[in-house]
Tab-separated table of C-alpha atoms and ligand atoms in Angstrom:
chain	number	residue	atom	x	y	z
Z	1	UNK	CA	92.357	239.639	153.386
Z	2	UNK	CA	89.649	240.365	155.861
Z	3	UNK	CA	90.692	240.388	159.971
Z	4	UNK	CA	88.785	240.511	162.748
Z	5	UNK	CA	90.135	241.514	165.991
Z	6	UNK	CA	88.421	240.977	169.210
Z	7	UNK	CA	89.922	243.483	172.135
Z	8	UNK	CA	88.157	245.779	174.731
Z	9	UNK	CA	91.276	247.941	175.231
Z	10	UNK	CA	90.608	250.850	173.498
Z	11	UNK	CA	94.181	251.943	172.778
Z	12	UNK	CA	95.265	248.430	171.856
Z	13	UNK	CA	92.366	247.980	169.635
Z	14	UNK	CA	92.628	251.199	167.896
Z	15	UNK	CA	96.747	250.904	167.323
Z	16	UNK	CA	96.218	247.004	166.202
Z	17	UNK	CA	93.856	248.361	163.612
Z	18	UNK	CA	95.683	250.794	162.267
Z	19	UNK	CA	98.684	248.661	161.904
Z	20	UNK	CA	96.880	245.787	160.227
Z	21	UNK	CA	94.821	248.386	157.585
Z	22	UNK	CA	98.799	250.365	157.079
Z	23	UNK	CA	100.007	246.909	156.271
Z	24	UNK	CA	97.080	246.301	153.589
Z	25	UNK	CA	94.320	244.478	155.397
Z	26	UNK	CA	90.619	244.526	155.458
Z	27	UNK	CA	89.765	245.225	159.582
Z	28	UNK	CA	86.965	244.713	161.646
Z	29	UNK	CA	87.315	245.545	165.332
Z	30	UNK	CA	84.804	244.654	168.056
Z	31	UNK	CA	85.033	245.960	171.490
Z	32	UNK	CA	83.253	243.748	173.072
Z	33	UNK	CA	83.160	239.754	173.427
Z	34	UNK	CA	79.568	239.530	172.317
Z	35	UNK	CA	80.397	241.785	168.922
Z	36	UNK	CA	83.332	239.845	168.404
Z	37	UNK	CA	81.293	236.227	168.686
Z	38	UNK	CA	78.752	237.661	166.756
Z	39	UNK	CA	80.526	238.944	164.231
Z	40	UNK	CA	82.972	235.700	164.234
Z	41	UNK	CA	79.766	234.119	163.522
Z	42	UNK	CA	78.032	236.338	160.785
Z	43	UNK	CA	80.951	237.206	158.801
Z	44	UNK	CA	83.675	235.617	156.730
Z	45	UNK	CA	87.275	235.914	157.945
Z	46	UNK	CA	90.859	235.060	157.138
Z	47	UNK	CA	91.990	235.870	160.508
Z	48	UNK	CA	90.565	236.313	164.295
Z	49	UNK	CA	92.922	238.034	166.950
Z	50	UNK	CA	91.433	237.201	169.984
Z	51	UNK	CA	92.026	238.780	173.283
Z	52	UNK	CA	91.631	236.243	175.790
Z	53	UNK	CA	90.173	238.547	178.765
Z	54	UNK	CA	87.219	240.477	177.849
Z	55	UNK	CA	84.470	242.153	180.486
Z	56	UNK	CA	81.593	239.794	179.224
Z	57	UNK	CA	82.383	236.841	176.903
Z	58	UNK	CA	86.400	235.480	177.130
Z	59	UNK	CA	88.624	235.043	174.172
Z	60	UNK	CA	88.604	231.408	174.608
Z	61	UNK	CA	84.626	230.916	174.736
Z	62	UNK	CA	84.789	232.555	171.164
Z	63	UNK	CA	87.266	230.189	170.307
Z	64	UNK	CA	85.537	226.828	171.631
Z	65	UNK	CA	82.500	228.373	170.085
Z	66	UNK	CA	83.533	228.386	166.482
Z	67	UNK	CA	85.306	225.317	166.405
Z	68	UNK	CA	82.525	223.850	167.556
Z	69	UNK	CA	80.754	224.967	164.567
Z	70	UNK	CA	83.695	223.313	162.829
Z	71	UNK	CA	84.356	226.929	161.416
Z	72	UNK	CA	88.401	226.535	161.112
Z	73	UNK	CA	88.900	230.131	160.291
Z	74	UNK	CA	92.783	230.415	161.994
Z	75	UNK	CA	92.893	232.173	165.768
Z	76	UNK	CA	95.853	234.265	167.035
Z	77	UNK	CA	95.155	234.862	170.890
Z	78	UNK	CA	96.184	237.520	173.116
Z	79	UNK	CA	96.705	237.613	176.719
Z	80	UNK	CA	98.093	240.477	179.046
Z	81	UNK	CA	99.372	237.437	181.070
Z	82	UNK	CA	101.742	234.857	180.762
Z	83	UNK	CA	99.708	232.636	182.008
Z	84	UNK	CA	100.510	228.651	180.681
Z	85	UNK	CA	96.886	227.353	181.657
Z	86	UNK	CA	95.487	230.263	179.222
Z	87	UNK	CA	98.032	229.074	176.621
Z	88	UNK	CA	97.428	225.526	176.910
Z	89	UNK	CA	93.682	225.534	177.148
Z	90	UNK	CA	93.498	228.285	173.922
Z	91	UNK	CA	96.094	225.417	172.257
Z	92	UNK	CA	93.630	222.690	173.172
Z	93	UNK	CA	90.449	224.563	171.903
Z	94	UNK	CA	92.085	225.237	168.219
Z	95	UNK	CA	94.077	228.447	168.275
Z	96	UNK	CA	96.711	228.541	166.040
Z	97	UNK	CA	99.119	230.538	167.738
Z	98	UNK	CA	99.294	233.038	171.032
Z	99	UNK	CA	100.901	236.071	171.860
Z	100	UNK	CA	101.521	237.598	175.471
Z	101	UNK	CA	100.766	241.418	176.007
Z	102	UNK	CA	102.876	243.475	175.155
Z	103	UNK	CA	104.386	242.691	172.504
Z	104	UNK	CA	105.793	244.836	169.619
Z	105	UNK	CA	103.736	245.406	166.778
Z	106	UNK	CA	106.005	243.748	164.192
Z	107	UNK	CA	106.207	240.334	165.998
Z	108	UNK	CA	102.319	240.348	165.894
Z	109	UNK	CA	102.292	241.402	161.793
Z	110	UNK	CA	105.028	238.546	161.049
Z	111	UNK	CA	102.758	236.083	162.924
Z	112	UNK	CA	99.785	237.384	161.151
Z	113	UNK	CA	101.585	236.775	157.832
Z	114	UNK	CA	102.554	233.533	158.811
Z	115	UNK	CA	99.238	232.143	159.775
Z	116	UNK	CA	97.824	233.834	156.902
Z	117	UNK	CA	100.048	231.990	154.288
Z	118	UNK	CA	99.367	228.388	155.584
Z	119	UNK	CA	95.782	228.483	154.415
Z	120	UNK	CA	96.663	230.838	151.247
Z	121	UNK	CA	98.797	228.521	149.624
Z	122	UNK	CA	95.614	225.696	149.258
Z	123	UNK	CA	92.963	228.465	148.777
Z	124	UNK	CA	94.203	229.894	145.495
Z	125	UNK	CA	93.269	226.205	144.079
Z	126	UNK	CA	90.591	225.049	146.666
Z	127	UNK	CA	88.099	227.884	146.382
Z	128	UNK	CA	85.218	228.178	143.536
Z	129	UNK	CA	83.590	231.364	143.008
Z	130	UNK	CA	81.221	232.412	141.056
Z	131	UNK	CA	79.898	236.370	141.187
Z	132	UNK	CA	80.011	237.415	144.951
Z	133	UNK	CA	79.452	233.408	145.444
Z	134	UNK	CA	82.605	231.622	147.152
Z	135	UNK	CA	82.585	227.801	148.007
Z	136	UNK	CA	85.547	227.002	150.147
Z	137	UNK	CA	86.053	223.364	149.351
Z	138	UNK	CA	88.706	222.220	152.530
Z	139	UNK	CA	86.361	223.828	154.900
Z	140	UNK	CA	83.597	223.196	153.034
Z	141	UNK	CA	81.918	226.508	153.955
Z	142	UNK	CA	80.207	229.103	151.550
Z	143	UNK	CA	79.938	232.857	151.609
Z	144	UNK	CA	78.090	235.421	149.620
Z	145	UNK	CA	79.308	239.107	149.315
Z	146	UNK	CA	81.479	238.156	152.734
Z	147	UNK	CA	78.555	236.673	154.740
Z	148	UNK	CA	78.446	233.548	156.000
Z	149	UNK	CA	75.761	231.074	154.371
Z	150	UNK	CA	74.928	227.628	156.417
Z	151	UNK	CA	74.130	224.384	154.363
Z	152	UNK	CA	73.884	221.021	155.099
Z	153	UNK	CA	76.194	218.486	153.666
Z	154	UNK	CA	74.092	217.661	150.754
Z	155	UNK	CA	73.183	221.379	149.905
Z	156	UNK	CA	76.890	221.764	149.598
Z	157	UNK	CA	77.874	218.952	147.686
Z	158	UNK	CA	74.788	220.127	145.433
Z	159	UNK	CA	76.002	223.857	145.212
Z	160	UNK	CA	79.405	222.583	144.601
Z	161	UNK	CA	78.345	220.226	141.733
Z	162	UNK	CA	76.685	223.146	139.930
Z	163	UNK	CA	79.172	225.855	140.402
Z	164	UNK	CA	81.899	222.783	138.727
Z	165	UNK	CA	79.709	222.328	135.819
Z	166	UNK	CA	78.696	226.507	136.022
Z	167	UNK	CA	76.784	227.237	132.555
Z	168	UNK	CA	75.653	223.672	131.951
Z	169	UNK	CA	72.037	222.588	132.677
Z	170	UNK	CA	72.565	219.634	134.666
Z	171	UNK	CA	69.558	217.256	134.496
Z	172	UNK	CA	67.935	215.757	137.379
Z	173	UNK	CA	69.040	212.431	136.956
Z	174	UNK	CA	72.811	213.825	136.880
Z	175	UNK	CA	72.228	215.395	140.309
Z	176	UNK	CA	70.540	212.370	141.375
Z	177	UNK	CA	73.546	210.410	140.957
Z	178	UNK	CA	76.083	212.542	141.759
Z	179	UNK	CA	74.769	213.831	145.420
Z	180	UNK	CA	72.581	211.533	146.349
Z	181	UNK	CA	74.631	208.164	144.892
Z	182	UNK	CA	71.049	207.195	143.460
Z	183	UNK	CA	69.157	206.217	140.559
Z	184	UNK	CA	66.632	209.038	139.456
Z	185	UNK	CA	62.504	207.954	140.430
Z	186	UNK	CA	60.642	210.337	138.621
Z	187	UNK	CA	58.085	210.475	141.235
Z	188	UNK	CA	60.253	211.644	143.766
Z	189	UNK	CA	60.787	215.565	143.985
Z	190	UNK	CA	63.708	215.105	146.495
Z	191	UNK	CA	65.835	216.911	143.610
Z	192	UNK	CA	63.580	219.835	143.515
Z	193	UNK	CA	62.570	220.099	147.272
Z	194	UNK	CA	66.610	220.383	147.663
Z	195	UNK	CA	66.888	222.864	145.070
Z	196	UNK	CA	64.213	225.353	146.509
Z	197	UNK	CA	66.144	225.004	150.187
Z	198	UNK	CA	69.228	225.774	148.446
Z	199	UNK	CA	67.784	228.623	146.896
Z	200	UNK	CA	66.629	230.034	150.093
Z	201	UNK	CA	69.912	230.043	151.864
Z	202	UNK	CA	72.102	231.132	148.716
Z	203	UNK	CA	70.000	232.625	146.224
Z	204	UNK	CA	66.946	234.466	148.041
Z	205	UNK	CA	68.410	236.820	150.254
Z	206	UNK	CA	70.667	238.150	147.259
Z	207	UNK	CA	71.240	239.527	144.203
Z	208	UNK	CA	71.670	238.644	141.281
Z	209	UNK	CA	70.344	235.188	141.559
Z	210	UNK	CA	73.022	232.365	140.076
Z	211	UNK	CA	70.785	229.003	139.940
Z	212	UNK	CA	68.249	229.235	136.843
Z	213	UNK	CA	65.595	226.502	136.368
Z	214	UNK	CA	65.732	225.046	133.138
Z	215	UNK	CA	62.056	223.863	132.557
Z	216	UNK	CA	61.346	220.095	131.207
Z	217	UNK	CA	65.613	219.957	131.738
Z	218	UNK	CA	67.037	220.415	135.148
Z	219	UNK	CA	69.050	223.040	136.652
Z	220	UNK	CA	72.458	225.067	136.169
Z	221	UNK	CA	73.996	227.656	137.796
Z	222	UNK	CA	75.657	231.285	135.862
Z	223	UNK	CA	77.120	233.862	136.969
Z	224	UNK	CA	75.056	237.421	134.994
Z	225	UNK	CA	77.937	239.536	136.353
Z	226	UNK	CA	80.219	238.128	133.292
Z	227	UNK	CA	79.535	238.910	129.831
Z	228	UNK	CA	76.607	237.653	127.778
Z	229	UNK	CA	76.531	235.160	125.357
Z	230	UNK	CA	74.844	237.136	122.692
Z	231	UNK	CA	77.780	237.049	119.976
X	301	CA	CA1	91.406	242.639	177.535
């Protein structure tokens, strides 16, 4: 369970990390609002603890940012203040839940844990993974080795077809009808040009690489991490 937690307060920061790692999670702190957008952005999370005032970008800028992106990762804010426009515009941009400053470290791990569980309970069925390759079906989002990867709807629904059918070379007929709700033309290389786009997002930056060209067939994606099929 990977966290990140956005705070400028050096002691808070430091003693929030701590906490969260004692209690068994995976933390990344930023100090700054920048870091924290960028990393928000970059990297996959279960969890962002936001603190709302920050010297350059605000807690709530991060917030609109990435559900702009219609990244639904869940938010926990914090805010020195008890201030109820802070509360209800973080409630209105997609937070899931707030916390005013100070508050004792147990009330923020129970809140953690509680956030934490709603999306657990659906991910155990709703994610596909294959090697360091994770599809997150609700959210539709797809990460290798942690990072982030952007597709467009059809790349997705593309990966996600192969990593169902993982091991079986899919021809491009199959594909056609499946993603694209068409009848395969021969003379089209829409399948292909797809394919190679994919493979630049997914499959080029990283290793090993999952989607194998089968030649005069189609395509299928494996994962080489798990055992051969030599027996
Ligand atoms: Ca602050």
């Amino acid at each position: 369970m990977k966290i990140l937690i956005v705070e400028d307060e050096t002691k808070t920061g430091d003693y929030l990390k701590q906490g969260l790692t004692e209690s068994g999670f995976s933390v990344d702190l930023a100090r700054t609002g920048l870091d924290g957008h960028h990393l928000a952005k970059t990297e996959a999370y279960e969890l962002l603890i936001l603190d709302i005032m920050l010297p350059d970008i605000d807690g709530l800028k991060i917030l609109s940012s990435i559900r702009e992106a219609k990244d639904s990762t869940p938010v926990l804010l914090l805010t020195a203040k008890d201030s109820i426009e802070d509360k209800v515009k973080g409630l209105e941009l997609g937070a899931d839940d707030y916390l005013v400053k100070p508050f004792a470290f147990a009330e923020l791990l129970a809140r953690v844990r509680t956030l934490l569980r709603r999306p657990a309970v659906m991910a155990q069925t709703d994610k596909l993974q294959i090697a360091d390759l994770v599809l997150d079906l609700p959210k539709r989002r797809v990460s290798r080795s942690g990072k982030k990867i952007k597709l467009t709807n059809k790349e997705f629904s593309l990966l996600e077809l192969l990593v169902r059918r993982k091991g079986e070379v899919l021809p491009r007929s199959l594909i056609a009808s499946q993603v694209w709700d068409m009848n395969f033309d021969s003379d089209t290389n829409v399948i292909d040009v797809a394919i190679r786009r994919l493979r630049s997002k997914m499959d080029d930056p990283f290793d090993p690489k999952l989607i194998t060209t089968v030649r005069g067939m189609g395509y299928s994606i494996e994962d080489p991490t798990e055992g051969s099929d030599e027996k």
